[in-house]
C-alpha cells in the first residue's frame, strides 16, 4: 500500500512538472512571434530560426554543463539510474528548468534583432545557457545557494526570495542584452544626424499572438515553479492573473491605447510578479504589474528617444529593469504589514536584485566584447540593408511575393 502511494505521488509530481515544462516550452513560440511581429519583413525568418536554434543549443549545453553546475546532477549515467525510483523526476525537472535557461538567449534575441550575425549569437547564447546563467542559478536556487542565502538571512533577516525568476531569469536576460545592444550599435537609419526615425513594426497580429502565447504559458512558468504537486498554490495563479491585468490596464492608459504597449504591458506585469507571486496579496499583485507596465511604457521611450539605444523589442526595460523591480517589489509587498505572507526582507531583495544586475552587465560585456573584437558580431552594411533573411537564410519570409 505504501509503495503504491509513493508511486502515485512520484507519478503526480512528474506529470505536474512535465505539464509545466510543456507550457513554458510553448512560451518560446511566444518569444518568436513577438519578435516576428515587431521586426520588419526582411528579418522575420531570422527571428524564427534564431529562437529555435538557440533553444536547441541551450538544451544540449544545459543538459551536459549547465544543470550539473546549478544542481550538481550528472546525467551521464545509465538510463535505469536516471529513471530511478521516482519515475525520472530529475529528468523532467531538467526539462522544466531548461525552459527557464533557454529564455536568456530568447530575451536577448529581441534586443539585437535585424543586424546581428547568426553564429556569434548562437555561441553567446550557448555560453549564457551553459555557464553564465547556471552559475547564478546555483547561488539562488541550486547547490551553492546555502552560502549566499545564509549570508542574506544572517545579515538582513531573510534569504533572497525569487519564486519564479523575476531576477534569476528576466532581469538576468535583460541586463545581459544591454551590452549586446550597445556593442552592436543602432540599425541603419534608426537615428540620422542625432534625429530619431522610428522604424515601424511589421505585424500587429503576430505581435499580439506572441503576447497571448507568452501570457498563457506564464501560468506554467509561475504556478509550476513549486516543482512538486504538494506545493501548488492558488495564490500564485491569481497573483499572476491580477498582475497581468494590471499591466494591460496601466499600459492602456499610459500609452493612450497603443497596441504594442498594451500587449507588452501584459508581459511587464507577469515579469514583475514572478519573484513575489507566492507572497503578496492579489491587490498588491495588480499594482506590482501595473507599475511594471509604467516602467516599460516610459522606460522604452526614455531608452529609445533620450538615450538613443536601438533595443528593438525593448528587452532592457521590459525584462531587465522590470525584472529588477519584481525582485525589489517582493520585499515591499511581501511584508505582512501590506497583506503579504511575510518572511521576506526588503534589504535582501534589494541587494540580491542589484547583485544580479552587476553580474549580468559584467559577464555580458565580457562575452560580447570578446566576440566583437575577435569573430565579429554585426552584419556588414550590405547584408543589413538586404536583411538577415536573405543574407543569412537565403529566403524571404514571403517567397511568393518575389517570384518573377
Coordinates of C-alpha atoms in Angstrom, one line a residue, residues 117-295:
X117 CA 25.3 37.8 -37.2
X118 CA 23.8 34.4 -36.7
X119 CA 26.6 32.1 -35.4
X120 CA 28.2 34.6 -33.0
X121 CA 24.9 35.0 -31.2
X122 CA 24.4 31.2 -31.1
X123 CA 27.8 31.0 -29.5
X124 CA 26.9 33.7 -26.9
X125 CA 23.6 32.0 -26.1
X126 CA 25.4 28.7 -25.5
X127 CA 27.8 30.3 -23.1
X128 CA 24.9 32.0 -21.2
X129 CA 22.8 28.9 -21.0
X130 CA 25.7 26.5 -20.3
X131 CA 27.8 28.6 -17.8
X132 CA 26.8 32.2 -17.0
X133 CA 23.1 31.6 -16.1
X134 CA 23.7 28.3 -14.2
X135 CA 26.4 29.8 -12.1
X136 CA 24.0 32.5 -10.8
X137 CA 21.1 30.0 -10.7
X138 CA 23.3 27.8 -8.4
X139 CA 23.7 30.7 -5.9
X140 CA 20.0 31.4 -5.7
X141 CA 18.1 28.2 -6.3
X142 CA 20.8 25.5 -6.6
X143 CA 23.6 23.6 -5.0
X144 CA 25.6 26.7 -4.0
X145 CA 22.7 28.6 -2.5
X146 CA 23.5 27.8 1.1
X147 CA 26.4 30.3 1.4
X148 CA 24.8 33.3 -0.3
X149 CA 21.3 32.8 1.1
X150 CA 22.7 32.1 4.5
X151 CA 24.6 35.4 4.3
X152 CA 21.4 37.3 3.3
X153 CA 19.4 35.6 6.1
X154 CA 22.1 36.2 8.8
X155 CA 22.8 39.8 7.7
X156 CA 19.4 41.1 6.6
X157 CA 16.9 38.8 8.3
X158 CA 15.7 36.7 5.4
X159 CA 17.1 35.0 2.3
X160 CA 16.7 36.5 -1.2
X161 CA 13.3 35.4 -2.5
X162 CA 12.7 34.9 -6.2
X163 CA 9.9 32.3 -6.5
X164 CA 9.7 32.1 -10.3
X165 CA 12.5 34.2 -11.7
X166 CA 11.9 37.9 -12.0
X167 CA 15.5 38.3 -11.2
X168 CA 17.2 35.0 -11.9
X169 CA 15.6 34.7 -15.4
X170 CA 14.2 38.0 -16.6
X171 CA 16.5 40.6 -15.0
X172 CA 19.4 38.4 -16.0
X173 CA 18.3 38.2 -19.6
X174 CA 17.5 41.9 -19.9
X175 CA 20.7 43.1 -18.4
X176 CA 22.8 40.7 -20.4
X177 CA 21.1 42.1 -23.5
X178 CA 22.2 45.7 -22.8
X179 CA 25.9 45.2 -23.6
X180 CA 25.0 43.3 -26.7
X181 CA 22.8 46.1 -28.0
X182 CA 25.4 48.7 -27.2
X183 CA 28.2 46.8 -28.9
X184 CA 26.1 46.3 -32.0
X185 CA 25.0 49.9 -32.3
X186 CA 21.8 51.1 -33.9
X187 CA 20.2 49.8 -37.0
X188 CA 20.8 51.7 -40.3
X189 CA 18.5 54.7 -40.5
X190 CA 17.2 54.5 -36.9
X191 CA 19.0 57.7 -35.9
X192 CA 20.2 60.2 -38.6
X193 CA 22.3 63.1 -37.5
X194 CA 21.1 62.7 -34.0
X195 CA 17.4 62.7 -35.0
X196 CA 15.2 59.8 -34.2
X197 CA 13.5 57.9 -37.1
X198 CA 11.3 55.2 -35.6
X199 CA 11.1 52.0 -37.6
X200 CA 7.5 50.8 -37.9
X201 CA 6.7 47.3 -36.7
X202 CA 5.6 44.8 -39.4
X203 CA 2.7 42.8 -38.0
X204 CA 0.4 43.7 -35.0
X205 CA -1.5 40.4 -35.2
X206 CA 1.8 38.4 -34.9
X207 CA 2.9 40.6 -32.0
X208 CA -0.4 40.1 -30.3
X209 CA -0.2 36.3 -30.9
X210 CA 3.2 36.3 -29.3
X211 CA 2.0 38.2 -26.2
X212 CA -1.0 35.8 -25.8
X213 CA 1.1 32.7 -26.1
X214 CA 3.5 34.0 -23.5
X215 CA 0.7 35.1 -21.2
X216 CA -0.9 31.6 -21.3
X217 CA 2.3 29.8 -20.8
X218 CA 3.3 32.0 -18.0
X219 CA 0.9 30.2 -15.6
X220 CA 3.1 27.2 -16.1
X221 CA 6.1 29.4 -15.6
X222 CA 4.8 30.7 -12.2
X223 CA 2.5 28.0 -10.8
X224 CA 4.7 25.1 -11.7
X225 CA 7.7 26.7 -10.1
X226 CA 6.5 24.9 -7.0
X227 CA 8.1 21.9 -8.7
X228 CA 6.0 19.5 -6.6
X229 CA 2.3 18.8 -6.7
X230 CA 2.0 19.3 -3.0
X231 CA 3.4 22.8 -3.3
X232 CA 0.8 24.1 -5.8
X233 CA -0.7 27.4 -4.8
X234 CA -3.8 29.1 -5.9
X235 CA -2.3 32.4 -4.7
X236 CA 0.4 32.2 -7.3
X237 CA -2.2 31.6 -10.1
X238 CA -4.4 34.5 -9.1
X239 CA -1.5 36.9 -8.4
X240 CA -0.2 36.1 -11.9
X241 CA -3.6 36.9 -13.4
X242 CA -4.0 40.1 -11.5
X243 CA -0.5 41.3 -12.3
X244 CA -1.1 40.6 -16.0
X245 CA -4.4 42.5 -16.0
X246 CA -2.8 45.4 -14.0
X247 CA 0.0 45.6 -16.7
X248 CA -2.6 45.7 -19.5
X249 CA -4.8 48.4 -17.9
X250 CA -1.9 50.6 -16.8
X251 CA -0.3 50.4 -20.3
X252 CA -3.6 51.0 -22.0
X253 CA -4.0 54.3 -20.2
X254 CA -0.3 55.4 -20.1
X255 CA 0.2 54.7 -23.8
X256 CA -3.1 56.0 -25.0
X257 CA -4.3 52.7 -26.5
X258 CA -1.1 51.9 -28.3
X259 CA -1.4 48.1 -29.2
X260 CA 2.3 47.4 -28.9
X261 CA 2.5 48.8 -25.4
X262 CA -0.8 47.2 -24.4
X263 CA 0.3 43.7 -25.4
X264 CA 3.8 44.2 -23.8
X265 CA 2.0 45.6 -20.7
X266 CA 0.7 42.1 -20.1
X267 CA 4.2 40.7 -20.2
X268 CA 5.5 43.6 -18.0
X269 CA 3.0 42.6 -15.3
X270 CA 3.9 39.0 -15.5
X271 CA 7.6 39.6 -15.3
X272 CA 7.2 41.9 -12.3
X273 CA 5.1 39.3 -10.3
X274 CA 7.3 36.3 -10.8
X275 CA 9.5 36.9 -7.7
X276 CA 6.7 37.5 -5.2
X277 CA 3.8 35.6 -6.7
X278 CA 3.7 33.2 -3.8
X279 CA 3.9 36.0 -1.2
X280 CA 1.8 39.1 -2.0
X281 CA -1.9 39.9 -1.8
X282 CA -3.7 39.8 -5.2
X283 CA -4.4 43.5 -5.0
X284 CA -0.7 44.2 -4.4
X285 CA 0.0 41.9 -7.5
X286 CA -2.3 44.2 -9.5
X287 CA -0.3 47.3 -8.7
X288 CA 3.1 45.5 -9.0
X289 CA 2.1 44.5 -12.5
X290 CA 0.7 48.0 -13.2
X291 CA 3.8 49.7 -12.1
X292 CA 5.8 47.3 -14.2
X293 CA 3.8 48.4 -17.2
X294 CA 4.5 52.1 -16.5
X295 CA 8.2 51.2 -16.2

